[in-house]
Amino acid sequence: MILRFFALFMLTLAAIPSAGWLVLICADFLSLDDCLAPQPGWTAFALIIALSLILPPALHGWPDHTRPLRDVVRETARAMLFSLSLFAVIFFIGARPIFQWFRVPELMLPMAAAFLAPLISCPLLYVSYKIAVVLLPRPGPSDPRPRAMQAFGALSLIFLLVLIVHAFVLPGALSIVHAGRQNMIAAAWRFFALRHVLAVCGNAGFAPAWGGCCLIFVLDMAQAVPGAGAAELAVMALLLALMVASCACLLLPSSRKWLC
């Protein structure tokens, strides 16, 4: 387990900057930016896209004990390459027409790219995960879900509902908690996809991703605490409690035994 984890961890460390660099090269090829001296917006765009393409295959592959380590690393790298190639094709075809359709000025392209990156990452996460599943298929858990995973499913569902509904109930909560509508949609999509992969598919590789997304969300909320009112603070406390409880459910022995 440890050897497989570190092998795919090193593969991921090498693949993320390489994928980000290739995304910048694609932007340079379309004359959208200079890959040798990229704007901060394009750097953020490339990093988000690279993480969306690289992490799902790596998280899917590392708990796989049905194949030799060499096969797992090879197929995981192939899934990453296929995902990046598919994105490059779509980017070459659609990037400039989309920016022209939105009538984005040349000087605003880096800002527009950074603004759209969280939304673009949502389908990329799904596609890269599906490619990894096709190349590295493995059966899910055969036993019924234990009570800990049932509790995780319920807590994560309540968390998603609070995350989405509070933005329409509390005036100003959208800008305070999420720093933008596109970030709220992207965060809700990530948590929804992770909940499905964990509670329904039983994929153990994505349990750390749930904890990581919760930590990122907590840091995002912490930046909004100084300007938050009583209602917003109450929502933050509720979301924090739900995240902590859901992570605790994933760490229980029955959940770790059921996930595969």
Short mmCIF file of C-alpha atoms in Angstrom, two decimals, residues 91-249:
data_model
loop_
_atom_site.label_atom_id
_atom_site.label_comp_id
_atom_site.label_asym_id
_atom_site.label_seq_id
_atom_site.Cartn_x
_atom_site.Cartn_y
_atom_site.Cartn_z
CA PHE A 91 -9.02 24.01 -25.97
CA PHE A 92 -7.57 24.46 -29.46
CA ILE A 93 -11.04 24.26 -31.01
CA GLY A 94 -13.09 26.25 -28.54
CA ALA A 95 -10.93 28.68 -26.54
CA ARG A 96 -10.72 31.59 -28.96
CA PRO A 97 -14.35 31.31 -30.19
CA ILE A 98 -15.60 31.32 -26.59
CA PHE A 99 -13.59 34.40 -25.67
CA GLN A 100 -14.77 36.12 -28.86
CA TRP A 101 -18.38 35.16 -28.15
CA PHE A 102 -18.13 36.73 -24.69
CA ARG A 103 -16.36 39.74 -26.29
CA VAL A 104 -13.47 39.59 -23.84
CA PRO A 105 -10.80 42.23 -24.59
CA GLU A 106 -7.23 41.01 -25.02
CA LEU A 107 -6.11 42.68 -21.81
CA MET A 108 -8.85 40.90 -19.85
CA LEU A 109 -8.07 37.39 -21.13
CA PRO A 110 -5.94 36.34 -18.11
CA MET A 111 -8.62 37.52 -15.66
CA ALA A 112 -11.36 35.82 -17.69
CA ALA A 113 -9.37 32.57 -17.81
CA ALA A 114 -8.89 32.58 -14.02
CA PHE A 115 -12.59 33.40 -13.54
CA LEU A 116 -13.74 30.50 -15.74
CA ALA A 117 -11.20 27.95 -14.48
CA PRO A 118 -13.30 26.65 -11.52
CA LEU A 119 -16.28 26.06 -13.81
CA ILE A 120 -14.17 24.43 -16.53
CA SER A 121 -12.63 22.12 -13.95
CA CYS A 122 -16.01 20.51 -13.18
CA PRO A 123 -16.43 18.55 -16.46
CA LEU A 124 -12.68 17.92 -16.60
CA LEU A 125 -12.78 16.18 -13.23
CA TYR A 126 -15.59 13.93 -14.46
CA VAL A 127 -13.94 13.11 -17.79
CA SER A 128 -10.52 12.35 -16.30
CA TYR A 129 -12.10 10.10 -13.65
CA LYS A 130 -14.12 8.21 -16.27
CA ILE A 131 -11.02 7.69 -18.42
CA ALA A 132 -9.20 6.26 -15.39
CA VAL A 133 -12.13 3.94 -14.63
CA VAL A 134 -12.11 2.64 -18.22
CA LEU A 135 -8.35 2.01 -18.20
CA LEU A 136 -8.25 0.67 -14.63
CA PRO A 137 -11.60 -1.01 -13.98
CA ARG A 138 -12.07 -2.66 -10.60
CA PRO A 139 -15.12 -3.88 -8.69
CA GLY A 140 -16.60 -1.89 -5.86
CA PRO A 141 -17.49 -3.16 -2.38
CA SER A 142 -19.64 -6.28 -2.31
CA ASP A 143 -20.97 -5.86 1.25
CA PRO A 144 -23.79 -3.47 2.21
CA ARG A 145 -22.74 -0.05 3.40
CA PRO A 146 -21.91 0.02 7.12
CA ARG A 147 -23.57 2.50 9.44
CA ALA A 148 -20.56 4.81 9.30
CA MET A 149 -20.82 5.13 5.51
CA GLN A 150 -24.58 5.56 5.76
CA ALA A 151 -23.96 8.38 8.21
CA PHE A 152 -21.39 9.86 5.82
CA GLY A 153 -23.94 9.76 3.02
CA ALA A 154 -26.52 11.57 5.14
CA LEU A 155 -24.11 14.15 6.56
CA SER A 156 -22.55 14.90 3.18
CA LEU A 157 -26.02 15.31 1.64
CA ILE A 158 -27.04 17.77 4.38
CA PHE A 159 -23.75 19.60 3.85
CA LEU A 160 -24.45 19.93 0.12
CA LEU A 161 -27.97 21.19 0.73
CA VAL A 162 -26.78 23.81 3.22
CA LEU A 163 -23.95 24.79 0.89
CA ILE A 164 -26.31 25.43 -2.01
CA VAL A 165 -29.46 26.67 -0.27
CA HIS A 166 -27.87 29.19 2.09
CA ALA A 167 -26.64 31.30 -0.83
CA PHE A 168 -30.24 31.91 -1.85
CA VAL A 169 -31.61 32.39 1.68
CA LEU A 170 -29.07 34.69 3.35
CA PRO A 171 -28.58 38.12 1.73
CA GLY A 172 -24.92 38.59 0.83
CA ALA A 173 -23.90 35.07 1.87
CA LEU A 174 -22.81 34.16 -1.65
CA SER A 175 -20.10 36.79 -1.78
CA ILE A 176 -19.05 36.37 1.86
CA VAL A 177 -18.62 32.61 2.02
CA HIS A 178 -17.64 31.70 -1.53
CA ALA A 179 -16.01 34.75 -3.11
CA GLY A 180 -18.04 34.36 -6.27
CA ARG A 181 -20.86 32.34 -7.81
CA GLN A 182 -18.49 30.31 -9.99
CA ASN A 183 -16.55 29.16 -6.91
CA MET A 184 -19.78 28.11 -5.19
CA ILE A 185 -20.86 26.05 -8.21
CA ALA A 186 -17.43 24.46 -8.52
CA ALA A 187 -17.25 23.64 -4.80
CA ALA A 188 -20.73 22.12 -4.83
CA TRP A 189 -19.84 20.03 -7.88
CA ARG A 190 -16.62 18.74 -6.31
CA PHE A 191 -18.34 17.74 -3.08
CA PHE A 192 -21.24 16.16 -4.97
CA ALA A 193 -18.89 14.13 -7.20
CA LEU A 194 -16.75 13.04 -4.24
CA ARG A 195 -19.83 12.02 -2.28
CA HIS A 196 -20.98 9.83 -5.19
CA VAL A 197 -17.56 8.21 -5.67
CA LEU A 198 -17.22 7.49 -1.94
CA ALA A 199 -20.75 6.65 -0.76
CA VAL A 200 -21.95 4.88 -3.93
CA CYS A 201 -18.83 3.57 -5.69
CA GLY A 202 -16.82 2.93 -2.51
CA ASN A 203 -13.54 4.16 -4.00
CA ALA A 204 -11.07 4.44 -1.13
CA GLY A 205 -8.65 6.61 -3.10
CA PHE A 206 -10.94 9.62 -2.88
CA ALA A 207 -11.28 9.67 0.90
CA PRO A 208 -8.19 11.95 1.24
CA ALA A 209 -9.69 14.19 -1.47
CA TRP A 210 -12.81 14.73 0.64
CA GLY A 211 -10.67 15.80 3.58
CA GLY A 212 -8.54 18.02 1.35
CA CYS A 213 -11.56 19.76 -0.17
CA CYS A 214 -12.99 20.29 3.31
CA LEU A 215 -9.71 21.86 4.46
CA ILE A 216 -9.62 24.20 1.44
CA PHE A 217 -13.22 25.19 2.10
CA VAL A 218 -12.46 25.89 5.77
CA LEU A 219 -9.56 28.15 4.77
CA ASP A 220 -11.87 29.94 2.33
CA MET A 221 -14.43 30.49 5.07
CA ALA A 222 -11.77 31.68 7.53
CA GLN A 223 -10.93 34.57 5.20
CA ALA A 224 -14.56 35.67 5.29
CA VAL A 225 -14.96 35.58 9.09
CA PRO A 226 -13.96 39.24 9.76
CA GLY A 227 -16.75 40.60 7.55
CA ALA A 228 -19.42 38.05 8.39
CA GLY A 229 -22.58 38.73 10.35
CA ALA A 230 -24.30 36.52 12.90
CA ALA A 231 -26.29 34.56 10.30
CA GLU A 232 -23.23 33.95 8.15
CA LEU A 233 -21.20 32.82 11.17
CA ALA A 234 -23.96 30.38 12.11
CA VAL A 235 -23.92 28.91 8.60
CA MET A 236 -20.12 28.63 8.71
CA ALA A 237 -20.30 26.84 12.06
CA LEU A 238 -22.91 24.42 10.71
CA LEU A 239 -20.87 23.70 7.57
CA LEU A 240 -17.73 23.19 9.67
CA ALA A 241 -19.52 20.76 12.00
CA LEU A 242 -20.87 18.78 9.04
CA MET A 243 -17.43 18.60 7.42
CA VAL A 244 -15.75 17.42 10.63
CA ALA A 245 -18.46 14.80 11.24
CA SER A 246 -18.28 13.50 7.66
CA CYS A 247 -14.49 13.21 7.81
CA ALA A 248 -14.77 11.36 11.12
CA CYS A 249 -17.17 8.87 9.50
#
